[in-house]
């Protein structure tokens, strides 16, 4: 079983070399961005079991700060990336510190309220471009603006960042931090009674997740060069992270990547088939999938495979070998 | 004089907020469960009212009743199809379930009715009343009064009747209630029906005087969160008073800072509340 992650990594590395069409390379880059933000959501939503429904606030901060720095001081986009991460950490602290002392659904309610609050403020502030949004450099002034004609350089930058996020998650999974988070998810009171500093570790997970989500937002602005309140802070940005992580498998290392590989091409295909009218249908479908996952298999496809399909296959193989 | 008018309009709208928020509080109090689709229930109530007017030529009483019945059925169906199983599952499943439901309902309305704003066709309720210089529109006055009466009725149902005692018994201890011959499943389904119906009626009442679109649910659900947080989670009388306060704050901030900022003030209040007084104004914890 150990070969599977390596096969996946190899496939991701050679993908843009095998699929040379601009459409496929663009889609590959999109898959990686979505996988990055969903993997980041997964740290707090999956491993710690604290479901954020407002992660768009971090994605938006990561996308807006670089382009704001460009707007104000003509700085290259990547200079603003640390600022986006810093603002996201501040937001995570503001939301997390009061709500993680309380149990239950307070945290989820606070995340959606803060995301909507920030979206409203940004849409109404001329300083941040209002409802129209902000644009990066229209024409590259040098290599440092990171404007490429092909999607391939972006693809490999995104792959490196995704690799970093997954490596961090993998390290976390095997460390004391990871065990604490899973203990909190399984039973918060029991974890507390065994001496796990529950609220502190929930906050750490949330801040780590926020920082990585901001990084995904920065990747988005570096590639598209344009951001508006809806594509930065809109509720559908959060929905996208949640459905990708939950479909693949929340609380597993590779679940979000799997979810992105399945869902992003499907979404691109439905958008081209139905044209603009697809938006309603796509999200009806998404809502349906989210409800089905919640109702039947909260562990997503990876759990479905582990618990239902793999044992079935093993049993069948066992029968075949039986005399 | 204008200020008084703003205050009166805010209180009338606040009464409607109190009505749908007490539905959210009921579910929270009984099942420790937050319904992220509650705003979409309000939106659904508006469209049920719209269809009742267009198809059946129903009057205000008729379409409000239609919204109440339609949403009651929707609430019960959702309980049996989705919530009953999810309640036993992990927190992830609980939050995802109603979040997915919200998305589903919002975009189903988007798909069926188009994203445009609509208003109810002209109804029998029109005109304004002059209360000593304060001008109030009749639809808003009726909506506020009906909402206030129904919220009180919900409170009395829970605190004064045998049915209410059964509902609260299930909330307190499911197993013990079962031993007393109460069927928890039925009671919880009833709570979901009542909660959805309160949202549906509120939707119909708001539709009397405001235009609406499939996206309005998104702000109503956060308003309900703020009201329930202010009133103390799970408390219907708390939600009633908090609803009036939030309506007032919203109306005053629209008057002072401009209509765009009314949501900003209310959402900001929610964040401040979580920091300063998470148990709510009236709650104890």
XYZ file of C-alpha atoms in Angstrom:
608
model
C 0.000 0.000 0.000
C 2.962 2.336 0.493
C 3.468 2.789 -3.246
C 0.213 4.655 -3.798
C 1.248 8.141 -2.591
C 4.446 7.890 -4.648
C 2.520 6.886 -7.756
C 0.218 9.871 -7.179
C 3.187 12.226 -6.780
C 4.791 10.884 -9.969
C 1.539 11.273 -11.901
C 1.211 14.893 -10.713
C 4.812 15.630 -11.705
C 4.497 14.371 -15.284
C 0.891 15.498 -15.886
C 1.680 18.787 -17.734
C 4.231 16.981 -19.876
C 1.713 14.380 -20.991
C -1.252 16.727 -21.453
C 0.082 19.563 -23.561
C -3.162 21.391 -24.318
C -3.529 24.763 -22.579
C -6.982 23.726 -21.356
C -5.636 20.640 -19.548
C -2.657 22.492 -18.081
C -4.898 25.285 -16.810
C -7.231 22.740 -15.274
C -4.278 20.984 -13.643
C -3.198 24.242 -12.008
C -6.765 24.821 -10.817
C -6.907 21.307 -9.325
C -3.711 22.027 -7.378
C -4.975 25.362 -5.995
C -8.241 23.797 -4.896
C -6.399 20.834 -3.410
C -4.151 23.228 -1.469
C -7.004 25.235 0.043
C -9.035 22.100 0.806
C -5.994 20.452 2.447
C -5.552 23.583 4.535
C -9.237 23.503 5.580
C -8.770 19.830 6.408
C -6.291 20.599 9.210
C -8.928 22.287 11.358
C -12.127 20.925 9.779
C -11.000 17.342 9.299
C -8.286 16.517 11.839
C -9.539 18.711 14.696
C -13.213 18.283 13.752
C -13.917 22.025 14.072
C -15.965 22.795 10.978
C -15.217 26.241 9.579
C -17.787 27.464 7.070
C -16.025 30.793 6.552
C -12.554 29.855 5.333
C -13.081 32.236 2.423
C -11.960 35.020 4.755
C -8.405 33.606 4.725
C -8.427 32.831 1.021
C -9.626 36.370 0.337
C -7.019 37.960 2.616
C -4.302 35.930 0.891
C -5.554 37.116 -2.495
C -6.249 40.753 -1.620
C -3.097 41.770 0.257
C -0.614 41.131 -2.596
C -2.759 43.007 -5.102
C -3.359 45.802 -2.592
C 0.415 46.222 -2.156
C 0.695 46.414 -5.930
C -2.077 49.008 -6.075
C -0.502 51.162 -3.362
C 3.242 50.840 -4.023
C 3.555 48.930 -7.327
C 5.258 46.066 -5.515
C 5.473 42.650 -7.202
C 2.624 40.374 -6.129
C 4.680 37.851 -4.176
C 5.872 40.592 -1.779
C 2.363 40.852 -0.315
C 2.056 37.117 0.362
C 3.467 37.237 3.921
C 1.136 40.169 4.674
C -1.857 38.098 3.535
C -0.750 35.269 5.785
C -0.270 37.667 8.718
C -3.750 39.170 8.277
C -5.232 35.667 8.105
C -3.478 34.673 11.310
C -4.939 37.764 12.980
C -8.448 36.866 11.763
C -8.022 33.288 12.966
C -6.975 34.563 16.377
C -9.946 36.944 16.599
C -12.432 34.202 15.689
C -10.724 31.329 17.461
C -9.788 32.710 20.846
C -13.329 33.399 22.125
C -15.152 30.562 20.327
C -12.766 27.713 21.132
C -13.400 28.202 24.829
C -17.024 27.325 24.065
C -18.071 23.937 22.777
C -20.336 22.943 19.950
C -21.421 25.034 17.053
C -20.283 28.493 18.183
C -17.133 28.224 16.111
C -18.962 27.391 12.874
C -21.454 30.204 13.423
C -18.675 32.694 14.114
C -16.721 31.721 10.993
C -19.657 32.287 8.642
C -20.532 35.596 10.323
C -16.969 36.936 10.122
C -16.605 35.882 6.480
C -19.836 37.666 5.551
C -18.838 40.708 7.614
C -15.495 40.987 5.823
C -17.116 40.442 2.417
C -19.584 43.272 3.104
C -16.871 45.639 4.301
C -14.623 44.898 1.315
C -17.500 45.262 -1.177
C -18.243 48.710 0.212
C -14.757 50.119 0.600
C -13.398 52.103 -2.322
C -9.899 51.606 -0.940
C -10.173 47.862 -1.683
C -11.808 48.321 -5.074
C -15.386 47.926 -3.798
C -17.597 45.457 -5.628
C -15.404 45.646 -8.745
C -12.251 44.364 -7.091
C -8.563 44.925 -7.706
C -6.220 44.062 -10.578
C -2.549 43.120 -10.595
C 0.014 44.317 -13.153
C -1.539 44.237 -16.613
C 1.805 43.724 -18.339
C 4.826 42.026 -16.735
C 7.563 44.475 -15.784
C 10.114 41.734 -15.238
C 10.395 38.105 -14.152
C 9.507 39.136 -10.575
C 5.912 39.831 -11.582
C 5.552 36.096 -12.219
C 3.434 36.540 -15.324
C 3.791 33.532 -17.621
C 1.992 32.843 -20.859
C 1.798 29.116 -20.231
C 0.152 27.497 -17.192
C 3.075 25.094 -16.714
C 5.291 27.334 -14.509
C 2.248 28.074 -12.315
C 1.491 24.368 -12.196
C 4.903 23.557 -10.729
C 4.824 26.480 -8.267
C 1.390 25.309 -7.068
C 2.584 21.713 -6.877
C 5.500 22.795 -4.677
C 3.150 24.678 -2.304
C 0.710 21.762 -2.185
C 3.647 19.467 -1.433
C 4.657 21.746 1.424
C 1.121 21.770 2.893
C 0.818 17.989 2.629
C 4.289 17.475 4.105
C 3.350 19.681 7.065
C 0.073 17.806 7.490
C 1.879 14.470 7.331
C 4.368 15.590 9.975
C 1.490 16.863 12.095
C -0.422 13.615 11.692
C 2.396 11.614 13.289
C 3.258 14.100 16.028
C 1.762 14.812 19.431
C -0.098 17.729 17.829
C -1.919 15.366 15.445
C -2.868 12.938 18.199
C -4.191 15.814 20.311
C -6.342 17.017 17.428
C -7.824 13.592 16.776
C -8.487 13.156 20.489
C -10.336 16.488 20.480
C -12.373 15.432 17.460
C -13.293 12.086 18.995
C -14.344 13.405 22.406
C -13.510 16.860 23.590
C -14.385 16.306 27.236
C -12.421 13.074 27.470
C -9.430 14.759 25.848
C -9.637 17.607 28.326
C -9.867 15.280 31.287
C -6.703 13.522 30.084
C -4.855 16.818 30.136
C -4.995 17.883 26.496
C -4.960 21.704 26.353
C -8.053 21.628 24.164
C -8.728 25.268 23.337
C -5.054 26.069 22.791
C -4.545 23.236 20.314
C -7.763 24.015 18.457
C -6.470 27.557 18.051
C -3.067 26.325 16.793
C -4.780 24.093 14.226
C -7.030 26.934 13.110
C -4.118 29.349 12.708
C -2.027 26.819 10.782
C -5.005 26.127 8.547
C -5.632 29.857 8.056
C -2.012 30.492 7.032
C -2.070 27.743 4.389
C -5.457 28.879 3.075
C -4.069 32.408 2.680
C -1.156 30.922 0.729
C -3.675 29.261 -1.620
C -5.418 32.620 -2.047
C -2.076 34.226 -2.921
C -1.426 31.543 -5.535
C -4.811 32.323 -7.034
C -4.101 36.050 -7.384
C -0.619 35.424 -8.779
C -2.100 33.317 -11.560
C -5.300 35.248 -12.354
C -4.085 38.778 -11.508
C -7.611 39.825 -10.563
C -9.827 39.502 -7.493
C -13.298 40.699 -6.510
C -15.213 40.290 -3.226
C -17.248 37.299 -4.440
C -14.315 35.249 -5.729
C -12.234 36.137 -2.668
C -14.637 36.208 0.264
C -17.875 34.751 -1.133
C -19.564 31.869 0.678
C -19.052 29.667 -2.388
C -15.279 29.870 -1.892
C -15.756 28.232 1.504
C -18.225 25.753 0.015
C -15.616 24.695 -2.525
C -13.052 23.852 0.175
C -15.581 22.009 2.304
C -17.028 19.868 -0.454
C -13.617 18.908 -1.877
C -12.258 17.905 1.528
C -15.444 16.136 2.620
C -15.870 14.279 -0.668
C -12.328 12.926 -0.678
C -12.209 12.326 3.044
C -12.021 14.909 5.825
C -9.323 14.081 8.333
C -7.202 12.054 5.922
C -3.926 13.216 4.375
C -4.747 12.674 0.712
C -8.545 12.974 0.849
C -8.681 16.650 -0.201
C -6.293 16.042 -3.119
C -8.421 13.118 -4.246
C -11.557 15.259 -3.924
C -10.008 18.019 -6.038
C -8.854 15.565 -8.733
C -12.409 14.225 -8.996
C -14.462 17.368 -8.587
C -12.589 20.138 -10.426
C -12.580 18.432 -13.871
C -16.222 17.465 -13.343
C -17.084 21.077 -12.566
C -15.151 22.374 -15.587
C -16.965 19.864 -17.772
C -20.441 20.756 -16.508
C -19.668 24.451 -16.935
C -18.713 23.940 -20.585
C -21.716 21.679 -21.246
C -24.373 23.875 -19.722
C -22.753 27.286 -20.171
C -23.629 30.052 -17.745
C -26.873 28.397 -16.692
C -24.870 25.724 -14.913
C -24.269 27.739 -11.743
C -27.620 26.920 -10.215
C -27.448 23.250 -11.188
C -23.840 22.829 -10.049
C -24.590 24.078 -6.546
C -27.836 22.113 -6.258
C -25.666 19.102 -7.031
C -23.015 20.193 -4.499
C -25.614 20.674 -1.775
C -26.961 17.214 -2.542
C -23.500 15.624 -2.345
C -22.730 17.366 0.955
C -26.001 16.104 2.448
C -25.374 12.559 1.196
C -21.857 12.543 2.673
C -23.176 13.828 6.009
C -26.026 11.337 6.054
C -24.279 8.172 4.877
C -20.496 8.401 5.076
C -19.027 11.426 6.873
C -15.557 9.974 6.202
C -15.865 10.607 2.462
C -14.638 8.408 -0.381
C -11.461 7.254 1.375
C -13.464 5.867 4.298
C -15.988 4.405 1.892
C -13.131 2.549 0.210
C -11.521 1.436 3.493
C -14.670 0.336 5.265
C -16.982 -0.903 2.538
C -15.325 -1.536 -0.816
C -11.841 -2.820 0.111
C -13.147 -5.499 2.535
C -15.574 -6.625 -0.150
C -12.766 -7.015 -2.694
C -10.565 -8.800 -0.150
C -13.322 -11.236 0.702
C -13.912 -12.012 -2.943
C -10.204 -12.593 -3.510
C -10.130 -14.789 -0.411
C -12.983 -16.883 -1.827
C -11.106 -17.359 -5.083
C -8.040 -18.684 -3.260
C -10.064 -21.000 -1.064
C -9.896 -24.642 -2.139
C -40.273 62.481 14.500
C -38.291 60.632 11.844
C -36.277 58.982 14.589
C -39.472 57.722 16.239
C -40.621 56.358 12.914
C -37.283 54.585 12.436
C -37.602 53.090 15.922
C -41.150 51.890 15.287
C -40.237 50.323 11.931
C -37.222 48.650 13.538
C -39.319 47.132 16.305
C -41.889 45.841 13.813
C -39.185 44.171 11.720
C -37.569 42.961 14.945
C -40.762 41.138 15.879
C -40.475 39.131 12.648
C -36.797 38.419 13.408
C -37.921 37.234 16.841
C -40.372 34.818 15.228
C -37.927 32.975 12.983
C -35.102 33.168 15.504
C -37.224 31.486 18.157
C -37.569 28.584 15.711
C -33.781 28.321 15.577
C -33.614 28.599 19.364
C -36.148 25.774 19.738
C -33.992 23.371 17.694
C -30.833 24.462 19.486
C -32.448 24.042 22.884
C -33.919 20.631 22.112
C -31.152 18.978 20.145
C -28.059 21.091 20.668
C -28.082 21.490 16.917
C -27.668 24.567 14.733
C -29.622 24.698 11.527
C -27.559 26.488 8.894
C -30.508 26.242 6.491
C -32.818 28.302 8.718
C -32.412 31.395 6.533
C -33.277 29.274 3.507
C -36.458 28.191 5.319
C -37.399 31.885 5.563
C -36.636 32.268 1.848
C -38.708 29.164 1.039
C -41.619 30.655 2.993
C -41.427 33.743 0.783
C -41.615 31.700 -2.407
C -44.423 29.492 -1.080
C -46.351 32.690 -0.358
C -45.503 33.943 -3.842
C -46.805 30.759 -5.475
C -49.951 30.802 -3.318
C -50.707 34.332 -4.529
C -49.941 33.590 -8.171
C -51.651 30.202 -8.433
C -54.429 30.317 -5.858
C -55.000 34.082 -5.708
C -54.650 33.715 -1.935
C -55.009 36.727 0.335
C -52.519 37.636 3.081
C -54.027 35.214 5.595
C -54.177 32.477 2.960
C -50.594 32.716 1.774
C -49.238 32.999 5.308
C -51.100 29.816 6.170
C -49.766 28.178 3.001
C -46.198 29.120 3.991
C -46.781 27.745 7.493
C -48.142 24.405 6.252
C -45.634 24.040 3.450
C -42.655 24.683 5.684
C -44.022 22.522 8.521
C -44.117 19.576 6.113
C -40.656 20.421 4.767
C -39.279 20.530 8.331
C -40.748 17.142 9.263
C -39.543 15.536 6.035
C -36.034 16.912 6.529
C -35.984 15.613 10.079
C -36.825 12.055 9.061
C -34.762 12.008 5.873
C -31.621 13.696 7.124
C -31.438 14.994 10.677
C -32.462 11.884 12.618
C -29.421 9.930 11.411
C -27.058 12.864 11.486
C -27.822 13.605 15.159
C -26.072 10.355 16.084
C -23.085 11.130 13.874
C -19.971 13.245 14.426
C -20.069 17.040 14.607
C -18.690 17.234 11.056
C -21.794 15.451 9.757
C -24.125 17.646 11.820
C -22.770 20.873 10.424
C -22.308 19.607 6.872
C -25.876 18.283 6.706
C -27.719 21.572 7.137
C -24.990 23.510 5.341
C -25.507 21.271 2.303
C -29.256 21.653 2.722
C -28.912 25.447 2.692
C -26.897 25.318 -0.510
C -29.386 22.919 -2.071
C -32.452 25.010 -1.213
C -30.846 28.317 -2.201
C -29.755 27.149 -5.630
C -32.923 25.167 -6.237
C -34.799 28.464 -5.802
C -32.173 30.143 -7.956
C -32.788 27.584 -10.683
C -36.601 27.600 -10.478
C -37.304 31.274 -9.862
C -34.183 32.945 -11.391
C -31.844 35.106 -9.285
C -33.925 38.274 -9.770
C -35.722 40.077 -6.983
C -39.503 39.718 -6.993
C -42.263 41.369 -5.012
C -45.599 39.859 -4.070
C -48.361 41.012 -6.386
C -50.550 43.737 -4.919
C -52.462 42.356 -1.948
C -55.378 43.602 0.090
C -52.965 45.040 2.648
C -51.925 48.491 1.516
C -51.787 52.032 2.759
C -50.233 53.724 5.741
C -51.455 54.559 9.195
C -50.808 57.929 10.761
C -50.117 57.463 14.466
C -49.803 61.019 15.682
C -47.272 61.961 13.046
C -45.547 58.551 12.810
C -46.370 56.993 9.466
C -46.315 53.196 9.401
C -47.256 51.010 6.466
C -50.149 48.649 7.111
C -48.295 45.497 5.888
C -45.417 46.181 8.293
C -47.801 46.850 11.157
C -49.718 43.622 10.505
C -46.498 41.624 10.058
C -45.084 42.908 13.349
C -48.269 42.256 15.280
C -48.794 38.755 13.865
C -45.154 37.834 14.474
C -45.276 39.040 18.051
C -48.473 37.103 18.764
C -47.098 33.905 17.204
C -43.790 34.132 19.073
C -45.711 34.538 22.310
C -47.920 31.620 21.316
C -44.849 29.455 20.696
C -43.503 30.402 24.112
C -46.844 29.576 25.768
C -47.065 26.301 23.853
C -43.668 25.283 25.203
C -44.173 26.484 28.772
C -47.899 25.997 29.477
C -49.196 22.970 27.583
C -48.735 19.238 27.954
C -47.305 19.043 24.437
C -44.734 21.644 25.410
C -43.779 19.651 28.507
C -43.269 16.587 26.332
C -41.036 18.519 23.960
C -38.982 19.831 26.862
C -38.845 16.390 28.461
C -37.213 14.997 25.312
C -34.817 17.922 25.316
C -33.866 17.272 28.916
C -33.417 13.521 28.838
C -34.262 11.445 25.808
C -34.144 8.080 27.578
C -36.128 9.180 30.608
C -38.770 10.692 28.327
C -38.965 7.414 26.435
C -39.586 5.573 29.725
C -42.476 7.964 30.403
C -44.144 6.906 27.181
C -43.080 9.841 25.040
C -41.797 9.081 21.550
C -38.695 11.235 21.150
C -38.667 10.858 17.384
C -42.138 12.309 17.046
C -41.376 15.159 19.390
C -38.164 16.047 17.574
C -39.928 15.871 14.213
C -42.610 18.157 15.625
C -39.936 20.588 16.801
C -38.429 20.649 13.311
C -41.865 21.210 11.824
C -42.609 24.074 14.234
C -39.192 25.602 13.692
C -39.493 25.505 9.907
C -43.068 26.793 10.078
C -41.976 29.764 12.211
C -39.382 30.576 9.553
C -41.945 30.115 6.770
C -44.491 32.422 8.385
C -41.782 35.004 9.026
C -40.824 34.760 5.351
C -44.404 35.340 4.229
C -44.712 38.309 6.599
C -41.490 39.896 5.351
C -42.600 39.308 1.754
C -45.649 41.483 2.486
C -43.532 44.600 2.359
C -40.072 43.752 0.988
C -38.836 42.386 -2.355
C -36.897 39.119 -2.133
C -34.543 36.863 -4.102
C -33.151 33.336 -3.568
C -30.091 34.818 -1.867
C -31.855 36.573 1.033
C -31.545 33.489 3.246
C -27.836 34.109 3.708
C -28.372 37.242 5.759
C -31.431 35.930 7.655
C -29.521 32.944 8.993
C -26.801 35.188 10.405
C -29.432 37.513 11.882
C -30.974 34.460 13.553
C -27.536 33.495 14.934
C -27.062 36.983 16.350
C -30.548 37.010 17.894
C -30.133 33.563 19.418
C -26.662 34.407 20.720
C -27.937 37.639 22.249
C -30.995 36.023 23.804
C -29.126 33.050 25.202
C -29.010 29.817 23.220
C -32.120 27.717 23.321
C -34.304 30.333 24.986
C -37.491 31.353 23.177
C -38.337 34.351 25.406
C -34.697 35.421 25.108
C -34.938 35.234 21.334
C -38.108 37.314 21.431
C -36.531 40.217 23.283
C -33.247 39.920 21.378
C -35.133 39.928 18.064
C -36.731 43.268 18.925
C -33.345 44.664 19.972
C -31.655 43.522 16.753
C -34.467 44.932 14.615
C -34.063 48.240 16.425
C -30.269 48.269 16.068
C -30.524 47.410 12.379
C -33.052 50.124 11.703
C -31.099 52.767 13.615
C -27.796 51.875 11.979
C -29.421 52.018 8.541
C -30.689 55.485 9.468
C -27.416 56.759 10.893
C -24.759 55.073 8.727
C -26.676 54.238 5.541
C -28.536 51.070 4.572
C -25.390 49.286 3.367
C -23.953 49.234 6.864
C -26.905 47.764 8.745
C -25.640 44.203 8.222
C -22.073 45.251 9.023
C -23.213 46.617 12.402
C -25.299 43.531 13.230
C -22.611 41.000 12.207
C -19.992 43.009 14.036
C -22.198 42.900 17.107
C -22.167 39.100 16.872
C -18.366 38.970 16.960
C -18.291 41.431 19.857
C -20.869 39.325 21.685
C -18.796 36.154 21.320
C -15.866 37.955 22.886
C -17.689 39.754 25.667
C -20.752 37.783 26.612
C -21.028 34.393 24.899
C -23.870 33.261 27.145
C -26.094 36.081 25.820
C -27.707 38.992 27.578
C -30.307 36.928 29.365
C -28.537 33.600 29.496
C -26.608 32.119 32.364
C -23.883 29.601 31.834
